[in-house]
Coordinates of N, CA and C in Angstrom, one line a residue:
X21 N -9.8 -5.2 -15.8 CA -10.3 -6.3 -15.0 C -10.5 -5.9 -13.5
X22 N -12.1 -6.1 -12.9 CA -12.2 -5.4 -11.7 C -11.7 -7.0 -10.9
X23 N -10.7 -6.7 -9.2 CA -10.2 -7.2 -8.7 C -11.3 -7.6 -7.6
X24 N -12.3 -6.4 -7.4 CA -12.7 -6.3 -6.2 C -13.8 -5.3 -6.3
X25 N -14.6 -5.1 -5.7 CA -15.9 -3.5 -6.3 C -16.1 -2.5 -6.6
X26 N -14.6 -2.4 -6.2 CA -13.7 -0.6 -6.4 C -12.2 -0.8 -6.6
X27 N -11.4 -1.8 -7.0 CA -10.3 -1.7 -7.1 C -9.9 -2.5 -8.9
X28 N -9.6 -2.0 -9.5 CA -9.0 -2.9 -10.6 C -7.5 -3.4 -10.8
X29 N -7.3 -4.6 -11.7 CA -6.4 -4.4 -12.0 C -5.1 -3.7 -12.3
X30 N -5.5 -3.1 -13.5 CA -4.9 -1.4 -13.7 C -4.8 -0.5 -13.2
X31 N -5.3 0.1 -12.2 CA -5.2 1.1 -11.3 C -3.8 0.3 -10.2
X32 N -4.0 -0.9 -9.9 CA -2.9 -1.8 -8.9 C -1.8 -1.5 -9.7
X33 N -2.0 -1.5 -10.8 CA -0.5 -1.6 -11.5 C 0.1 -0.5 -12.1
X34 N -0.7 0.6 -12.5 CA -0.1 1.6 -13.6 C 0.5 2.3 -12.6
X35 N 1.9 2.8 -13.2 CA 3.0 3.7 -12.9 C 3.6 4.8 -13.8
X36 N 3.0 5.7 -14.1 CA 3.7 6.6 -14.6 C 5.5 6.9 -14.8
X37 N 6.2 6.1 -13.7 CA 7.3 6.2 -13.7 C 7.8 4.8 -14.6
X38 N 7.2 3.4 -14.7 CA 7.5 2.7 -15.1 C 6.9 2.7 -16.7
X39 N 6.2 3.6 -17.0 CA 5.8 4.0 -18.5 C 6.5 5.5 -19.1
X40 N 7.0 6.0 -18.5 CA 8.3 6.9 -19.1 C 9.6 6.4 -19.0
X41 N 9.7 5.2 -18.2 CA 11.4 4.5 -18.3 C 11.1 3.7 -19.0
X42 N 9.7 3.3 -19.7 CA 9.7 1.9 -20.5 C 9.6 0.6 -19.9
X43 N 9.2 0.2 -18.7 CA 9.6 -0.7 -17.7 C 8.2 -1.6 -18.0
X44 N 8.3 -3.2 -18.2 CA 7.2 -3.7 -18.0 C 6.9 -3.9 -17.1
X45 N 5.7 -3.5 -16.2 CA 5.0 -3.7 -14.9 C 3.9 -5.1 -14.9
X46 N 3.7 -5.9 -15.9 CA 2.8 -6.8 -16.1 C 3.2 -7.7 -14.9
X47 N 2.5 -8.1 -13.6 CA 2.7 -8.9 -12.6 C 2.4 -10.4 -13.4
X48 N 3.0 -11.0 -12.7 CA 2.5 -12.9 -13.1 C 1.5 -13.5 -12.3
X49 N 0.8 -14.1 -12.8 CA -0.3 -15.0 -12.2 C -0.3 -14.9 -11.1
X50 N 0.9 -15.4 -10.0 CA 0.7 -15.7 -8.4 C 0.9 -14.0 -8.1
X51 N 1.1 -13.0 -8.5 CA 1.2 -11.2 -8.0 C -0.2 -11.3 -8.7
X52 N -1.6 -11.3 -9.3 CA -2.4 -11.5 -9.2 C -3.1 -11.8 -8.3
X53 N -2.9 -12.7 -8.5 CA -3.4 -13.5 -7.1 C -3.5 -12.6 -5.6
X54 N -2.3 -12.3 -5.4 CA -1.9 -11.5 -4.5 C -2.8 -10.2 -4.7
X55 N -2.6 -9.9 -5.6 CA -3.5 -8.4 -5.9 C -4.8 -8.4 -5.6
X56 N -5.3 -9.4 -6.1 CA -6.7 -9.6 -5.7 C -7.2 -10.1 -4.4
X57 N -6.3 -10.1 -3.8 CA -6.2 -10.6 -1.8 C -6.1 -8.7 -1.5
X58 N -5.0 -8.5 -2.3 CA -5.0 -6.6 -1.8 C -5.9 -6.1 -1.9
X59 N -7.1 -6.3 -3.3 CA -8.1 -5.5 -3.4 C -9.3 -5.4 -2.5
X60 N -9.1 -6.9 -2.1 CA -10.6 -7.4 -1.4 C -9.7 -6.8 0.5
X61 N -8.9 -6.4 0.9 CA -7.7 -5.8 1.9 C -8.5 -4.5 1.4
X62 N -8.1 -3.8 0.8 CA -8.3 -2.6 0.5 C -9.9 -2.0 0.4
X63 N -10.8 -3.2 0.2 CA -12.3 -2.4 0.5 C -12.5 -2.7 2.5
X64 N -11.5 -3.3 2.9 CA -12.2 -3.3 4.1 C -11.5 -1.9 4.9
X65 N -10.6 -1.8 4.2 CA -9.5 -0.4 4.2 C -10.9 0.9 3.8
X66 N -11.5 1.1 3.0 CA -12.2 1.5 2.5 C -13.6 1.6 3.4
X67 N -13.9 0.7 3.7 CA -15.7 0.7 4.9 C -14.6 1.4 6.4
X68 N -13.5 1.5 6.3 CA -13.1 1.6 7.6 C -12.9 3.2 7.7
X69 N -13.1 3.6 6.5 CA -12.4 4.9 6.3 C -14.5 5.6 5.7
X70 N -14.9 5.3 6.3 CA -16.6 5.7 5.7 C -16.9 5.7 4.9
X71 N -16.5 4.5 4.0 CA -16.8 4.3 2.4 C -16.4 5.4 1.5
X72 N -15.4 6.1 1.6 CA -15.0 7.3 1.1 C -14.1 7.0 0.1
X73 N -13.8 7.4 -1.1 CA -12.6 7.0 -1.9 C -11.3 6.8 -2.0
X74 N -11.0 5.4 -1.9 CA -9.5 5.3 -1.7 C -8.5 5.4 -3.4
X75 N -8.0 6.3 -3.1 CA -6.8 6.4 -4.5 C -5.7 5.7 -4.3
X76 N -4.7 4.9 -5.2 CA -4.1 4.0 -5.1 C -2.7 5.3 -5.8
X77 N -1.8 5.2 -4.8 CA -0.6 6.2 -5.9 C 0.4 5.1 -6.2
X78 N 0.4 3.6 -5.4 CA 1.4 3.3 -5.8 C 1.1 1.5 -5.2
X79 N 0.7 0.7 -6.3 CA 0.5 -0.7 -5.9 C 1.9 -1.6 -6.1
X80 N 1.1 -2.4 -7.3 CA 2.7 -3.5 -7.5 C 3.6 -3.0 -8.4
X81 N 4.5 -2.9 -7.8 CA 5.9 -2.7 -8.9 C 7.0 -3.9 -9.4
X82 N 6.7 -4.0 -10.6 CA 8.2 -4.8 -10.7 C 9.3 -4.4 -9.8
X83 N 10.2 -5.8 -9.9 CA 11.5 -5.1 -8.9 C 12.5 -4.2 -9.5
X84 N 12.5 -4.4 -11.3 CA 13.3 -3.4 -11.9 C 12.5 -1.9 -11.0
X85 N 11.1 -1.7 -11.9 CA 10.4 -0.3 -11.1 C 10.5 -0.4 -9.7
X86 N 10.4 -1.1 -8.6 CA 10.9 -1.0 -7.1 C 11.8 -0.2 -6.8
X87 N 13.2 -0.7 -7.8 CA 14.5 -0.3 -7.5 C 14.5 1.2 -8.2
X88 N 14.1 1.2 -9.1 CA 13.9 3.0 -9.6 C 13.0 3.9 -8.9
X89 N 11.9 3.4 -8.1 CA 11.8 4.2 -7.3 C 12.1 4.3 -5.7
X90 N 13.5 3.1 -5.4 CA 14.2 3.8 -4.3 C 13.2 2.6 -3.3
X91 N 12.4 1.6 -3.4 CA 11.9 1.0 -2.6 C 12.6 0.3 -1.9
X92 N 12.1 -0.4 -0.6 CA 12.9 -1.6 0.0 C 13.4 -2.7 -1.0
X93 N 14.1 -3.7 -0.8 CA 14.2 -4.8 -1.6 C 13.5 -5.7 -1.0
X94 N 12.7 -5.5 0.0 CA 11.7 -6.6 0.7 C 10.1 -6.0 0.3
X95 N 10.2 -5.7 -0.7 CA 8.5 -4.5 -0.5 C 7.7 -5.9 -1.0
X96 N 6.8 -5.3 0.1 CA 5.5 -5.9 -0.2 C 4.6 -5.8 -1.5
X97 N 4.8 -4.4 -2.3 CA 4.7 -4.4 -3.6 C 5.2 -4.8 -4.5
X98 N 6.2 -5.4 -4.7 CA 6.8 -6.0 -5.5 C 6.0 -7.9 -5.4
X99 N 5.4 -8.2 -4.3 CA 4.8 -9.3 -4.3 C 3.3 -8.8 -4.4
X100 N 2.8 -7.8 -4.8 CA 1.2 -7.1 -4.9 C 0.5 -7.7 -3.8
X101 N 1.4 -7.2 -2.7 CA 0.4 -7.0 -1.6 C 0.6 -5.7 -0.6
X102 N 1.1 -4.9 -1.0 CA 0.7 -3.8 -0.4 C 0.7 -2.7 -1.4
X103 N -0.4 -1.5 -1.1 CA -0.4 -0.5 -1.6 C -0.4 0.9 -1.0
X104 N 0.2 2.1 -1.8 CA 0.5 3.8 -1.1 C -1.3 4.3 -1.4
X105 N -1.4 4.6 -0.2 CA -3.2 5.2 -0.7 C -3.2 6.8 0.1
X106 N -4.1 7.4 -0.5 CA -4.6 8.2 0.0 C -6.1 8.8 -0.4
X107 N -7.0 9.5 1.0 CA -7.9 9.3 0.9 C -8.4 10.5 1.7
X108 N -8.5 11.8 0.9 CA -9.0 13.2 1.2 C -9.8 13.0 1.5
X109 N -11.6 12.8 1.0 CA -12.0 12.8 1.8 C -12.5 12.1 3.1
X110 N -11.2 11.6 3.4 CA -11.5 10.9 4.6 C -11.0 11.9 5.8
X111 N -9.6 12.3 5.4 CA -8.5 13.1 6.0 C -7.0 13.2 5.4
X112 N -6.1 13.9 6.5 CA -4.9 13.6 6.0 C -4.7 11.8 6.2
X113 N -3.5 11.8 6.0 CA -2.7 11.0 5.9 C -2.3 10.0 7.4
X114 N -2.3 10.9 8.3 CA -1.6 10.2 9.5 C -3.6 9.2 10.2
X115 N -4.2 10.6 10.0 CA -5.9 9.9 10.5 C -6.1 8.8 9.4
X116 N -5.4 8.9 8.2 CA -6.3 7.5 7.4 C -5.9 6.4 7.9
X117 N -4.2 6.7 8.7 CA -3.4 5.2 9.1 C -3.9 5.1 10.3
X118 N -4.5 5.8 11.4 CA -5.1 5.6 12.9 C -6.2 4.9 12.7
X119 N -7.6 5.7 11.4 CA -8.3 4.7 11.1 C -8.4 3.3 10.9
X120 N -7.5 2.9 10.1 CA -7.5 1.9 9.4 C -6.9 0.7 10.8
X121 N -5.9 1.3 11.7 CA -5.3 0.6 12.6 C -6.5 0.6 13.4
X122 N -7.3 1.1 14.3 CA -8.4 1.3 15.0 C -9.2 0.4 14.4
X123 N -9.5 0.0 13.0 CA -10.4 -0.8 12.6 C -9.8 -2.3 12.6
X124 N -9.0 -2.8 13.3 CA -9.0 -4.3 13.5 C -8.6 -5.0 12.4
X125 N -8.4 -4.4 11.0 CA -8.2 -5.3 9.7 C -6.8 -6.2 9.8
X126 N -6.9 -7.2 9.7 CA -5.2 -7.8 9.9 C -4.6 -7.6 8.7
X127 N -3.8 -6.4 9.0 CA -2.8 -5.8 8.3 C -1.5 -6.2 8.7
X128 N -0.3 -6.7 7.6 CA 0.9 -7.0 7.9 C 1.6 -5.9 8.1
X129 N 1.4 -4.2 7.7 CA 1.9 -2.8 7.7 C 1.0 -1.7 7.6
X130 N 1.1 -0.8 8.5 CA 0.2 0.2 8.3 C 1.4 1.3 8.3
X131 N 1.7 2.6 7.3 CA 3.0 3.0 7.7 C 2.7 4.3 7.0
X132 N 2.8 5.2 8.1 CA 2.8 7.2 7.7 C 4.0 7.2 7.2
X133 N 4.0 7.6 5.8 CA 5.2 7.8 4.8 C 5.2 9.2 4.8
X134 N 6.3 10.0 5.1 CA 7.0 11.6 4.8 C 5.6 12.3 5.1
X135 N 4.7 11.9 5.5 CA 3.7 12.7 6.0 C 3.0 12.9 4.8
X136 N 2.8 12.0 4.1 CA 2.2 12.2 2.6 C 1.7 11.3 1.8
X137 N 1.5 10.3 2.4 CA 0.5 9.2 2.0 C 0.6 8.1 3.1
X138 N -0.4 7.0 3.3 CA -0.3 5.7 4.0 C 0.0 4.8 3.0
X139 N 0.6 3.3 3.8 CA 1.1 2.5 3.0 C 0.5 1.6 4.2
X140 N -0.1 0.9 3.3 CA -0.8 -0.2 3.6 C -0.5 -1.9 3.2
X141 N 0.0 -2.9 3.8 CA 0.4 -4.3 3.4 C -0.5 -5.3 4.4
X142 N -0.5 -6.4 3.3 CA -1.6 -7.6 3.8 C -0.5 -8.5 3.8
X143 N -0.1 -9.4 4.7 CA -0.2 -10.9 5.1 C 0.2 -11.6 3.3
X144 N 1.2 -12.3 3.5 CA 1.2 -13.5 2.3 C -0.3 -14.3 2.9
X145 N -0.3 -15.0 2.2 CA -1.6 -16.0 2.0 C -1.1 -16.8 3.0
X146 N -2.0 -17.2 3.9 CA -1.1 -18.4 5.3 C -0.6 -18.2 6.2
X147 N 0.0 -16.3 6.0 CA 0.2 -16.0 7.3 C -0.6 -15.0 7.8
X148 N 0.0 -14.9 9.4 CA -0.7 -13.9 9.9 C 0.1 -12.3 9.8
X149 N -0.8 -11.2 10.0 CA -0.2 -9.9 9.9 C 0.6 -9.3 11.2
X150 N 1.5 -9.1 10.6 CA 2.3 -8.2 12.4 C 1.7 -7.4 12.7
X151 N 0.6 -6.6 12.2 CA 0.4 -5.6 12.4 C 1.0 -4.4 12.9
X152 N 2.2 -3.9 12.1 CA 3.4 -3.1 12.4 C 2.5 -1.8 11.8
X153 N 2.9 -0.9 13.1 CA 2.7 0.4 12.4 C 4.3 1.2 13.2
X154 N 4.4 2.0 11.6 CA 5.7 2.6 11.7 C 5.3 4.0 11.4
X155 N 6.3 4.9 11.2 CA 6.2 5.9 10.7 C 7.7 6.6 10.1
X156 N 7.9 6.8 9.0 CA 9.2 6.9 7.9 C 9.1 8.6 7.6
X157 N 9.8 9.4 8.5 CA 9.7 10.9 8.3 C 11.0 11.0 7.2
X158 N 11.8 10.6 7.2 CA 12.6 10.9 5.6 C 13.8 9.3 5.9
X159 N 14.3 8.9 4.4 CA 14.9 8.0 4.5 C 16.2 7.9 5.3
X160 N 17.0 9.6 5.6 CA 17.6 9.3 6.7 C 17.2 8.5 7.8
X161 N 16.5 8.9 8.5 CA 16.2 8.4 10.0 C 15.3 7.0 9.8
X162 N 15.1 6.4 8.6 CA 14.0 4.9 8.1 C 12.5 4.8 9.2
X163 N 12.4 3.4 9.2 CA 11.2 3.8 10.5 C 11.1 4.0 11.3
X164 N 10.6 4.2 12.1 CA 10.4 4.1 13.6 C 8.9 4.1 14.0
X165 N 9.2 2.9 15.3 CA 7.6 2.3 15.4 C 6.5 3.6 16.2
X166 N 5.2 2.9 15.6 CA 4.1 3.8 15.6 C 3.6 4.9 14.9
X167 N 2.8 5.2 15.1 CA 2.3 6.7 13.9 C 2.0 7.9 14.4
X168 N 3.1 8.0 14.0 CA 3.6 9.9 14.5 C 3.1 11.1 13.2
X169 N 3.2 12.6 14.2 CA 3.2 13.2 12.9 C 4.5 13.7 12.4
X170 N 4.6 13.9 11.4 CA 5.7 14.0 10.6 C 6.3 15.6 10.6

């Protein structure tokens, strides 16, 4: 089911890690909902970056899968609104999150993870975005604001 003109369903949701531990990742109606607020987030993510292909490594996770892969217990993915993207031909990783910050989108998180993908979060429905940008060089040291290189 397409969400948006280039984002589906299934791409938001498939995890490799939650289909070798057996984990159901099927979101409920209102994480839908949300997903398809991400998707229609994610093409403006997408015109910001020169219409270039955005790959999705890691959307909504159940909170059982959240917790297996070491996520916050506040993630935004776990409510299918934020997703890990990366986007070669655009650039690395740190220029896709200056992009996307430079382009004005009201983002709740824009965040350079280990120097190896962006992580991108929208706003619950009704609120506004902090527009936090952080940058996470390993889980010792957690965030720290702005986007640095790694």
């Amino acid at each position: 089911m397409m969400l948006s003109a280039h984002f589906s369903l299934e791409e938001l949701t498939a995890s490799e890690v939650a289909a070798r531990a057996g984990i159901d990742n099927t979101p409920s109606a209102e994480v839908v909902r949300n997903l398809a607020r991400l998707a229609e987030g994610l093409e403006l993510v997408r015109l910001a970056l020169g219409s270039k292909p955005v790959h999705i490594t890691s959307g909504y996770r159940s909170a059982r899968l959240n917790q297996m892969v070491g996520g916050s217990k506040n993630s935004m993915h776990i409510q299918g609104l934020a997703a890990d993207i990366l986007c070669p031909a655009f650039g690395p990783p740190l220029e896709v999150c200056r992009a996307i910050a430079r382009s004005g989108i009201g983002t709740d998180q824009i965040i350079h993870e280990f120097g190896k993908w962006t992580h991108v979060a929208f706003p619950r429905p009704g609120q506004i975005g902090r527009n936090e940008l952080l940058t996470i060089r390993s889980l010792a040291t957690g965030a720290e604001p702005g986007l640095r290189n790694v």
